[in-house]
XYZ file of C-alpha atoms in Angstrom:
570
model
C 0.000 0.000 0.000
C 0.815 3.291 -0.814
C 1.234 6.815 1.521
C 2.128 9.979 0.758
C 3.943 12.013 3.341
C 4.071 15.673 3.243
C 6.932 17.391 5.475
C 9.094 19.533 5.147
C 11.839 18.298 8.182
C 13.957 16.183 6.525
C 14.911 14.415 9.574
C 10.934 13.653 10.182
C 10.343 12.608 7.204
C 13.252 10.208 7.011
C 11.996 8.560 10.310
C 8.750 8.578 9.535
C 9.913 7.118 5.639
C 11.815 4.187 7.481
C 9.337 3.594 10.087
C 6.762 2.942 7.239
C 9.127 1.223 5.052
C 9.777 -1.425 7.770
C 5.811 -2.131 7.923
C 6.172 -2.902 3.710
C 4.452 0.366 3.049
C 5.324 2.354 0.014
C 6.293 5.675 1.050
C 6.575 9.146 -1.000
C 7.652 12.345 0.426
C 6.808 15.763 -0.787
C 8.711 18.675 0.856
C 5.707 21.852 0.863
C 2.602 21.836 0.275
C 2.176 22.567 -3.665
C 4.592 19.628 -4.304
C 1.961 17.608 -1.870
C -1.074 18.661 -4.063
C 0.724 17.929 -7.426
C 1.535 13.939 -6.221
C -1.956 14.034 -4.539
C -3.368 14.748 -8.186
C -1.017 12.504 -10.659
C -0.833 9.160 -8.629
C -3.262 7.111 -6.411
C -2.166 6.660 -2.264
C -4.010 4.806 0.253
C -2.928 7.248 3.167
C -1.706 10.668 3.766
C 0.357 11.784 6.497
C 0.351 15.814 6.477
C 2.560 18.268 8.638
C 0.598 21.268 9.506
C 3.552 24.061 9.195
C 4.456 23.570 5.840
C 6.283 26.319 3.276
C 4.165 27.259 0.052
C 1.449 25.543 1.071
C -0.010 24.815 4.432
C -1.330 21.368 6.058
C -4.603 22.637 6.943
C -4.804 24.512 3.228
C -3.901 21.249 1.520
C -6.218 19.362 3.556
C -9.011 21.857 3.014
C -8.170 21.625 -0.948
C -8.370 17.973 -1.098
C -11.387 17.645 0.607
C -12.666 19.749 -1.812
C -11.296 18.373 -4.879
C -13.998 15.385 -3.839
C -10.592 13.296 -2.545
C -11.466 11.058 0.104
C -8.002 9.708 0.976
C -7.346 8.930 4.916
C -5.625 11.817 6.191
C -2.997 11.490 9.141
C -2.234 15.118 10.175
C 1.214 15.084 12.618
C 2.559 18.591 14.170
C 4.423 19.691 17.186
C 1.316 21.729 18.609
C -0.518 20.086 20.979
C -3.770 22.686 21.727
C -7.417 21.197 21.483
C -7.750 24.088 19.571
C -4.950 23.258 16.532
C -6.594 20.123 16.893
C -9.776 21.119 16.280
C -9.328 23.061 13.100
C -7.418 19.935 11.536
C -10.227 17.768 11.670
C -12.420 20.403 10.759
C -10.489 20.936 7.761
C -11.079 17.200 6.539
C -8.304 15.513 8.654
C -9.066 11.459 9.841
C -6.872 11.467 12.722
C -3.930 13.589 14.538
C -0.869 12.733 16.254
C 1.859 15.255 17.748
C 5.460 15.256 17.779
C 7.212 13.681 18.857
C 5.148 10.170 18.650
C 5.728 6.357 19.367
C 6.331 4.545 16.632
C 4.056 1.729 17.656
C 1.261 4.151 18.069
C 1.984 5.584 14.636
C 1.619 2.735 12.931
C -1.590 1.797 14.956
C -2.712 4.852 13.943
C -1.806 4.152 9.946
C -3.619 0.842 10.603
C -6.295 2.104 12.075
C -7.164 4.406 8.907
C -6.134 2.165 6.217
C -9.285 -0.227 7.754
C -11.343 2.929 7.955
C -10.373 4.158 4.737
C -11.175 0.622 2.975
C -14.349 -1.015 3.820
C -12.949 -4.307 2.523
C -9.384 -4.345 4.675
C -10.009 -7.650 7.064
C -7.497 -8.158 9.219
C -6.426 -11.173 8.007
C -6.101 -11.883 4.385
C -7.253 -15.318 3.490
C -7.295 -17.137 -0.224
C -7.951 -20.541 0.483
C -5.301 -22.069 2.763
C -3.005 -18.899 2.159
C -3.183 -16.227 5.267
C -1.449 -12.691 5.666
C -1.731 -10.807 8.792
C -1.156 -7.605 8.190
C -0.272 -6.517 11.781
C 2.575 -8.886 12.336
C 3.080 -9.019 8.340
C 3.138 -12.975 8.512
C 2.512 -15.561 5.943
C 1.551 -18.784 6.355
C 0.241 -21.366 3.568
C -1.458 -24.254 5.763
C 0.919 -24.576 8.784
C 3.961 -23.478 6.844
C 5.454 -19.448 7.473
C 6.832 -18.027 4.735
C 10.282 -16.131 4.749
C 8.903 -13.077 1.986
C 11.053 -10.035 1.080
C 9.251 -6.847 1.449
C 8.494 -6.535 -2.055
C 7.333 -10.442 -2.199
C 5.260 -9.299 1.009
C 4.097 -6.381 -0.951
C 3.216 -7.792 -3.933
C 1.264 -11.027 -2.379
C -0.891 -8.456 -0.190
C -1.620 -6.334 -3.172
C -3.123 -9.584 -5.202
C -4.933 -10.677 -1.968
C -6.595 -7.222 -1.176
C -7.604 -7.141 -4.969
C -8.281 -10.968 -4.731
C -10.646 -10.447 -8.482
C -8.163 -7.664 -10.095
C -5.654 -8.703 -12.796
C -2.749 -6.249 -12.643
C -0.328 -5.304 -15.378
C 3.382 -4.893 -14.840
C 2.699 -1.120 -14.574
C -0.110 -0.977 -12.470
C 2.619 -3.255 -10.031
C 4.922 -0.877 -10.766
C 2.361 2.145 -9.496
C 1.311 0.295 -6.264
C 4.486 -1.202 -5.464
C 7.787 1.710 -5.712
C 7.423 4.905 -5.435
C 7.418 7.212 -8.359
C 11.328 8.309 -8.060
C 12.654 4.679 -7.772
C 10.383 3.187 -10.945
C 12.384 -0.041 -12.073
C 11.823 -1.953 -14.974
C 9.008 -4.368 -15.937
C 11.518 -6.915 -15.666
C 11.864 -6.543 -12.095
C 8.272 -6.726 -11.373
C 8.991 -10.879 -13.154
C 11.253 -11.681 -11.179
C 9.721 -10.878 -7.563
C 6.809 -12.633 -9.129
C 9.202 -15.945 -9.763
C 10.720 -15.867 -6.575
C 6.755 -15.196 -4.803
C 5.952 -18.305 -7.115
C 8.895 -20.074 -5.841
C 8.478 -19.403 -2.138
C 4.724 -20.702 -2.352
C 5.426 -23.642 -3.993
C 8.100 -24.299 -1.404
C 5.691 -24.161 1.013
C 2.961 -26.452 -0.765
C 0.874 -24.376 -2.844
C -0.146 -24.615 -6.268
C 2.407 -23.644 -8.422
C 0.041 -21.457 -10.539
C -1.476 -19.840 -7.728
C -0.042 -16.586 -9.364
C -0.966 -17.201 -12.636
C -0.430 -14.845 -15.793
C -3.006 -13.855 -17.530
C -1.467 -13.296 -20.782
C -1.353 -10.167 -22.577
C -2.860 -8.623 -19.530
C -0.848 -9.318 -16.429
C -1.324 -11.216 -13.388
C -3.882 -12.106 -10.427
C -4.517 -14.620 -8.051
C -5.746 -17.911 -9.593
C -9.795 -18.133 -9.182
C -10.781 -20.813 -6.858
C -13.108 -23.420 -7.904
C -16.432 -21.389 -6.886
C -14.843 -18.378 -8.665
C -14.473 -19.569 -11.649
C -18.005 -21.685 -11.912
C -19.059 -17.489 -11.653
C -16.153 -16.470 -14.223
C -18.430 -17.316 -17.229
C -21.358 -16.034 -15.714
C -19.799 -12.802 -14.820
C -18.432 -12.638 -17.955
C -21.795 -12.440 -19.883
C -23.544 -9.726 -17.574
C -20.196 -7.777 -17.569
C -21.093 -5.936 -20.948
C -24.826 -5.370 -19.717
C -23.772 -4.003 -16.479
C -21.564 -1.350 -18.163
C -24.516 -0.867 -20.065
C -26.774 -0.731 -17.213
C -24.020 2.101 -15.807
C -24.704 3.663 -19.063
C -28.146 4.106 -19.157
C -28.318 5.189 -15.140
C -25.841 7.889 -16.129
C -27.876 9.179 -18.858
C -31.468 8.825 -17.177
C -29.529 11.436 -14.639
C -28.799 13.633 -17.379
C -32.335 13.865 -18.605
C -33.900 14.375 -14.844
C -31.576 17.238 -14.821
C -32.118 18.659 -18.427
C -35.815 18.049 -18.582
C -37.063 21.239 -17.185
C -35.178 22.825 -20.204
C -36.953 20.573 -22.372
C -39.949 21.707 -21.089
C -39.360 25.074 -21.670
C -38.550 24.827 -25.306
C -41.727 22.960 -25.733
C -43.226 26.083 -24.484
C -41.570 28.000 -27.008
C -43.167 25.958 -29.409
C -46.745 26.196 -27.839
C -46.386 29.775 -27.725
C -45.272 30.036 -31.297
C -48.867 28.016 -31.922
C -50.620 30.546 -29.934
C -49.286 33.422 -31.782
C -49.990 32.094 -35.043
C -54.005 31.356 -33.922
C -54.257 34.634 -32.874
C -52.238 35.888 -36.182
C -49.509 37.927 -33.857
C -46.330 35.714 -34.923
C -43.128 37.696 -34.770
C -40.186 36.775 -37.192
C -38.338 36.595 -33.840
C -40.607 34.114 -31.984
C -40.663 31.759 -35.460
C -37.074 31.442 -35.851
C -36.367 30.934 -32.062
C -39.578 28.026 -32.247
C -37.681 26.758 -35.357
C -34.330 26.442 -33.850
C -36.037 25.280 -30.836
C -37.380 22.068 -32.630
C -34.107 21.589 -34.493
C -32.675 21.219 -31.018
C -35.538 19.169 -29.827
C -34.976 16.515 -32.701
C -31.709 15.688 -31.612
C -31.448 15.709 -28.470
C -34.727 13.638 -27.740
C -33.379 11.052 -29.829
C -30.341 11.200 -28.028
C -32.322 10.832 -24.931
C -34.548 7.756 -26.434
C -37.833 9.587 -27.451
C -37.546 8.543 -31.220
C -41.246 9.318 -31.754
C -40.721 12.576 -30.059
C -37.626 13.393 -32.043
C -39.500 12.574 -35.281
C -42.642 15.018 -34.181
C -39.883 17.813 -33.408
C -38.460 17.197 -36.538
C -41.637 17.451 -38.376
C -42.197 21.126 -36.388
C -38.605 22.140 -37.452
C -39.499 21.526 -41.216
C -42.787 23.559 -41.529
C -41.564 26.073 -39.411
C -38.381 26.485 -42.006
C -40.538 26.682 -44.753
C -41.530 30.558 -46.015
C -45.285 30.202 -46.205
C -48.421 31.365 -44.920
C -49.811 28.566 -42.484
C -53.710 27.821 -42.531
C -56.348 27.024 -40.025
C -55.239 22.794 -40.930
C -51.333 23.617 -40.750
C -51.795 25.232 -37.413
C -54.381 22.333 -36.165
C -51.464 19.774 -37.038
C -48.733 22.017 -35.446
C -50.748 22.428 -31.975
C -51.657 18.493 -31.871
C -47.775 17.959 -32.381
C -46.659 20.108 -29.558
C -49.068 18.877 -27.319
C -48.015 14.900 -28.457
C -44.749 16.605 -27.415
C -45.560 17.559 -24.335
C -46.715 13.796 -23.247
C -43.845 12.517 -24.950
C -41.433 14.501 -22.618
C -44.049 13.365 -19.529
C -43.385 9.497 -20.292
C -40.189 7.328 -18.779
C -36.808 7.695 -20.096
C -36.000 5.002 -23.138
C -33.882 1.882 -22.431
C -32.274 2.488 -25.756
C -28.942 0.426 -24.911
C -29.731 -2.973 -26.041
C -27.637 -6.222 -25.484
C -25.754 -7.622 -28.501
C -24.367 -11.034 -27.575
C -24.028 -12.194 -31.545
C -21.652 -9.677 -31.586
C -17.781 -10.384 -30.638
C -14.543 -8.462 -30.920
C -12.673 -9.709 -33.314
C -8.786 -11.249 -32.780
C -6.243 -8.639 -33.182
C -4.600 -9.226 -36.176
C -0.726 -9.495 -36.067
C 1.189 -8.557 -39.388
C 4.294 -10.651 -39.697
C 6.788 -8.927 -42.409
C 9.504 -11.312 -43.136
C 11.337 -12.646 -46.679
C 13.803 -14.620 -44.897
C 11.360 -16.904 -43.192
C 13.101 -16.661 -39.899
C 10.071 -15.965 -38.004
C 9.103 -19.190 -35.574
C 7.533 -21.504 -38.087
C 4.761 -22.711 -35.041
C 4.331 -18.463 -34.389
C 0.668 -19.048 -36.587
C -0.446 -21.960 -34.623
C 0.105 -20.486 -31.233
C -0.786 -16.953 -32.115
C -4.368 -19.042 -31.952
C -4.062 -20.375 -28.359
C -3.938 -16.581 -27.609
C -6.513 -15.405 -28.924
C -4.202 -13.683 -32.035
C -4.335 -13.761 -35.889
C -0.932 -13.722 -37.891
C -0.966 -12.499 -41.889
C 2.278 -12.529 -43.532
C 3.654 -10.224 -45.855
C 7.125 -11.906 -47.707
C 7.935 -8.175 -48.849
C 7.702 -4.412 -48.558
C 4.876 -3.904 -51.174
C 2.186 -6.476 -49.747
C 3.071 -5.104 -45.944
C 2.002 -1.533 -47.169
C -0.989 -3.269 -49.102
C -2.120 -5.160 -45.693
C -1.544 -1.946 -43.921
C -3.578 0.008 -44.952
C -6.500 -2.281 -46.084
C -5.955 -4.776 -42.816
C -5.449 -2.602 -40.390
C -3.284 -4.938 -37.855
C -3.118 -4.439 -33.901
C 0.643 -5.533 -34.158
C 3.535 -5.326 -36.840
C 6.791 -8.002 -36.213
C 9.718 -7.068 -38.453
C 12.510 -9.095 -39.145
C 15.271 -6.339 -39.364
C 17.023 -8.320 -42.764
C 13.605 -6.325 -44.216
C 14.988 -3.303 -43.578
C 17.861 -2.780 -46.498
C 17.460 0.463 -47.743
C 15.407 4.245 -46.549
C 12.323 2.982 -48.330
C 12.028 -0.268 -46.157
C 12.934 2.167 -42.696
C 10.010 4.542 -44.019
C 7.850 1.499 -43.758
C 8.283 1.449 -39.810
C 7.206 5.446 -39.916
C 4.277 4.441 -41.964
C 2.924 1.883 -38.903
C 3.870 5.106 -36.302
C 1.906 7.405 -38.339
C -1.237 5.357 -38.210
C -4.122 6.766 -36.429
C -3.892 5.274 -34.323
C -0.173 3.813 -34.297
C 0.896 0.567 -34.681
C 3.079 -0.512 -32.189
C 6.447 -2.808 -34.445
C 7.983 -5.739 -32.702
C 12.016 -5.689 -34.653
C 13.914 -8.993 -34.324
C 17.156 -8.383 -34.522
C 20.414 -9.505 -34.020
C 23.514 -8.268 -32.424
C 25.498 -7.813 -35.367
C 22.646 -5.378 -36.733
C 24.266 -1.956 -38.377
C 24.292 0.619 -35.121
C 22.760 2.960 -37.627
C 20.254 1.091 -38.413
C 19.218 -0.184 -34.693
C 19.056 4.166 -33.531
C 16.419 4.731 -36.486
C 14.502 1.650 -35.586
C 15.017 2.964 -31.893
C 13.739 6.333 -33.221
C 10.396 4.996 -34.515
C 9.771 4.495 -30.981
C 9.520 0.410 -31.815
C 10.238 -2.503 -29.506
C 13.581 -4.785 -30.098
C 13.729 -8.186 -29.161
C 16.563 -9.827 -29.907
C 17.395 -13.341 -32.783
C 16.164 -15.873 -32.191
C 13.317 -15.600 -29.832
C 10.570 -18.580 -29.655
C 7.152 -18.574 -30.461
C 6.108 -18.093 -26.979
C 8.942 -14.886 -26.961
C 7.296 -13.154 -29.572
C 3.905 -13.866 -28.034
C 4.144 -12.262 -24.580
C 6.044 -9.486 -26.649
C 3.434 -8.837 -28.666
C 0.784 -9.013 -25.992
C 2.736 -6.270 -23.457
C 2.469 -4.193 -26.775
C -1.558 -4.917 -27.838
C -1.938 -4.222 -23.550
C -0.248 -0.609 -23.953
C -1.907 0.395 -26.928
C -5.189 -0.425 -25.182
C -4.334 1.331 -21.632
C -3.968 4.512 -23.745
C -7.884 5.949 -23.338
C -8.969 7.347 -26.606
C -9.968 10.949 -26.560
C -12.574 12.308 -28.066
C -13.420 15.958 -28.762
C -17.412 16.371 -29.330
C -18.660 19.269 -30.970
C -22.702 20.332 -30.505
C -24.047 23.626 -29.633
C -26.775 21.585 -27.640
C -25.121 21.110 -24.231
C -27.577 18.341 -23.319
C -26.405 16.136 -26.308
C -22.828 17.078 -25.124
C -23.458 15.758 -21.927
C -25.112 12.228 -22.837
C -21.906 11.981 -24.960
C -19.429 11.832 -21.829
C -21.772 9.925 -20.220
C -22.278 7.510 -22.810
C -18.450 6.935 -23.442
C -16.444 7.142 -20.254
C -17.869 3.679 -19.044
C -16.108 2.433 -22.208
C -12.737 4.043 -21.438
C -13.323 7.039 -23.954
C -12.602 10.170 -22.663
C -15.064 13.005 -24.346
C -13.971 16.657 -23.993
C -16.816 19.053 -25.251
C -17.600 22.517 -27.153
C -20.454 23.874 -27.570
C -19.426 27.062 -29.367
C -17.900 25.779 -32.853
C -16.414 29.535 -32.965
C -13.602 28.213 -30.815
C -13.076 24.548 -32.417
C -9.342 25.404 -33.838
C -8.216 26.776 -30.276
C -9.661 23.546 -28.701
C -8.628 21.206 -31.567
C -4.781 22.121 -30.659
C -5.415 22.064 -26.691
C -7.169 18.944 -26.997
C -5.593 16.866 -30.050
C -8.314 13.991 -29.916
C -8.133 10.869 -31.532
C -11.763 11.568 -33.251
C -14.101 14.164 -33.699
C -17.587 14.083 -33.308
C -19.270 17.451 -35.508
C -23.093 18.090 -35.024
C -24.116 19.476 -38.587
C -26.226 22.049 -37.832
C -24.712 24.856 -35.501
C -24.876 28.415 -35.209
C -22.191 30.933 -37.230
C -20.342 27.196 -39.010
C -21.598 24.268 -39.280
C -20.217 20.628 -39.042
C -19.773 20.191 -42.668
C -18.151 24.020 -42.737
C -15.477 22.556 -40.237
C -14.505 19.260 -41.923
C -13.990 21.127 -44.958
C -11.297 23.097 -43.154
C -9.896 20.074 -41.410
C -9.236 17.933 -44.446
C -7.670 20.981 -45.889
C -5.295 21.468 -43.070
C -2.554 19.135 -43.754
C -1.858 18.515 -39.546
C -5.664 17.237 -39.049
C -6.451 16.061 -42.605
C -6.539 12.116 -41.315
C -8.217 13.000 -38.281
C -11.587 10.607 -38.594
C -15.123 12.497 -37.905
C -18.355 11.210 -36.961
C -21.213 13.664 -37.832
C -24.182 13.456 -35.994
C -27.239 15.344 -37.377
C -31.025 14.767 -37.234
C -31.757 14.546 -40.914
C -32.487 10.590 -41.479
C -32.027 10.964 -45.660
């Protein structure tokens, strides 16, 4: 576990670093305040332990802030006052506990105890996975009757999987959790504490796979036999509960956007009014019409398809420049008013399950004319869940490229004779988005040529490598293209739609930043540089169409893709 401590004694923070250290925590220290808040808001800790007097920044300040910020991180304050009264305003500022200087050390870490429980609703006492126990007070391990002899990162490491008993964790997330952010190793570490946890387990008489990799993902604790008669059953409401997250999130939307609603149905029965009573200004009959233009998309967005279609049917004889009769304005006033009970009924269930439909296998392209690629790579590309297509030269790997579209390029480096076949690893970077190149190489590979495929920003692994080499290679690489969240910048001068969007995406890992004045889409294009754009058609001063124009145009953006989203059906 991870805690944060914010002092700015040197000497205090030492102790307290080593005193922490000794009880396998992972401890960060920040020297003032600001440099407290900045680690508070880039990483994840499972405890804070804040000095009141700091420089820059005070405790009681930082604590205030991060209450605020919605944080709700235990918070240890420690400080050489001892009045009720500096007490008082600590824990009024958002602070869990308080302990003054100079303290016991077995108190302390009571204390740290004490909140970490508090803090987690799920901390027991003693962590259990079948016969496997950790106490975390006396930081034993014992596998039946046997104790295990566990470095601190072994110790670390077999508490993280046990407090996260259903969580499969990448090298990096290990890497987050497990060091602090100034002493980072490599992934490679993170392997071999695993082999040696594996190794001291099995010593002890469990399973030898009770750590077991989950390949092209990471590692977790292996499910027990009730776990995994649930694993299959899990994994088939897993895409409907997301769904279900979805269509809570949205249904919370529309509670708080259908008073709005309401009112620009009004507009519309007002517009109605005026035209009975032949007082229609040409103000009031191009706000109605830009009301119902509004209306049509974002009640579809919301699920009222009927009530989008009736809006939409409003919008078009309002646009048109004619006199309306005693009939037209008979069907306009039954229309608002089917409006009005449309708006009164329950919020669609619109999200729909689609079992039929399945990702499909990330397809690996394999360039090689020297055939020195694993011959078996094809067959057990299958076993995980991969697809291998082979180009024997240059030409077909640019033709699979870019009609294929693979998740993963491997290279043999013998490829790579002249610029033309080097451009050819710039091609996969410049893919939106890239393609992350495995190179096999050898040692005797030009130096030249090793610092441009460096420079690409590929992966090397080294002649010859086995099937099952490649494989976990190529995995790590699909597993980092995925962790990078797609961002998405949505365009729509109706803030309603803008706000089903984020809603609608983030439980898929798509992060949607929004902008509801298209005035300012070039400033936000550069602040934001999304993967994709989503343009509503029809907006004030430019429309969608306007701005895609531009953007292909623009030779930075012109392979940016762009989803349009309009009401018009034709």
């Amino acid at each position: 576990m991870k805690i944060l401590v914010v002092e700015d004694d040197e000497l205090v923070a030492k102790a307290l670093s080593a005193v922490l250290t000794h009880q396998n925590y992972v401890v960060e220290i920040a020297n003032d305040g600001e440099a407290g808040w900045d680690l508070v808001q880039a990483f994840d800790y499972d405890l804070i332990i804040l000095d009141i007097t700091l420089p820059k920044l005070d405790g009681i300040s930082l604590c205030r802030q991060i209450r605020s910020d919605g944080c709700l991180i235990p918070i240890l304050l420690v400080t050489g006052w001892d009045s009720p009264h500096e007490k008082a305003v600590g824990l009024d500022a958002g602070a869990d506990d308080y302990v003054v200087k100079p303290f016991e050390e077995e108190e302390l870490v009571a204390r740290v105890r004490a909140l970490l429980r508090r803090g987690r609703v799920n901390l027991k006492p003693v962590l259990e996975w079948g016969a496997l126990q950790l106490d975390p007070t006396s930081c034993e391990v014992i596998y039946k009757t046997e104790t295990l002899s566990l470095t601190p990162k072994e110790y670390s490491l077999l508490e993280l999987f046990l407090r996260n008993s259903r969580r499969v964790f990448s090298c990096g997330m290990i890497l987050e959790h497990l060091w602090s952010y100034e002493d980072v190793p490599s992934e490679e570490a993170v392997r071999t504490h695993i082999k040696g946890l594996r190794m001291k387990l099995k010593a002890a008489g469990a399973p030898s796979d009770l750590i077991e990799t989950v390949y092209g993902i990471g590692y977790r604790l292996k499910p027990r036999k009730k776990e995994r008669e649930r694993g299959r059953e899990g994994e088939k409401i897993s895409c409907q509960a997301t769904k279900t997250q979805t269509l809570v999130a949205i249904a919370g939307v529309w509670e708080k956007y259908k008073g709005r609603v309401s009112e620009q149905v009004h507009v519309l029965l007002k517009a109605v009014q005026a035209l009975q009573t032949e007082s229609m200004s040409s103000e009031l009959h191009s706000q109605a019409a830009a009301q119902a233009h509004t209306l049509a998309g974002s009640l579809g967005t919301f699920g009222f398809t009927k009530g989008s279609k009736i809006a939409h049917k409003i919008e078009h004889l309002l646009s048109s420049d004619q006199i309306f009769d005693q009939n037209q304005i008979a069907q306009l006033q039954d229309w608002v008013k089917a409006l009005l009970s449309e708006i009164d009924s329950p919020i669609q269930t619109w999200v729909t399950s689609s079992d039929n439909n399945q990702d499909e296998r990330p397809l690996i392209l394999v360039v090689d004319t020297h055939h020195q690629i694993p011959e078996d790579l094809g067959i057990k590309a299958a076993d995980w869940g991969l697809e291998i297509a082979i180009a024997n030269n240059i030409s077909t790997a640019r033709q699979k490229l870019y009609q294929e579209h693979p998740s993963v390029a491997i290279v043999n480096a013998d490829i790579l004779g002249d610029n033309d076949d080097l451009n050819l690893l710039t091609e996969f970077k410049n893919r939106k988005p890239p393609i992350p190149v495995l190179v096999l190489t050898e040692e005797a590979e030009v130096i030249h040529r090793l610092q441009v495929i460096h420079n690409c920003g590929n992966t090397i692994l080294q002649k010859p490598a086995s099937s099952a080499q490649v494989l976990e290679a190529v995995a790590e690489l699909i597993k980092k293209s995925e962790d990078g969240q797609a961002t998405v910048l949505a365009v729509d001068d109706d803030e309603k739609v803008l706000e089903v969007l984020q809603n609608l995406l983030k439980y898929w890992g798509i992060t949607v930043k929004t902008l509801c004045e298209p005035q300012k889409f070039w400033e936000t294009l550069e602040a934001t540089k999304p993967d994709l754009l989503i343009l509503d058609v029809e907006m004030p001063g430019v429309s969608g169409v306007e701005l895609c124009h531009e953007l292909r145009n623009n030779s930075q953006w012109s392979e940016m893709p762009v989803l349009f989203l309009t009401v018009h059906s034709q």
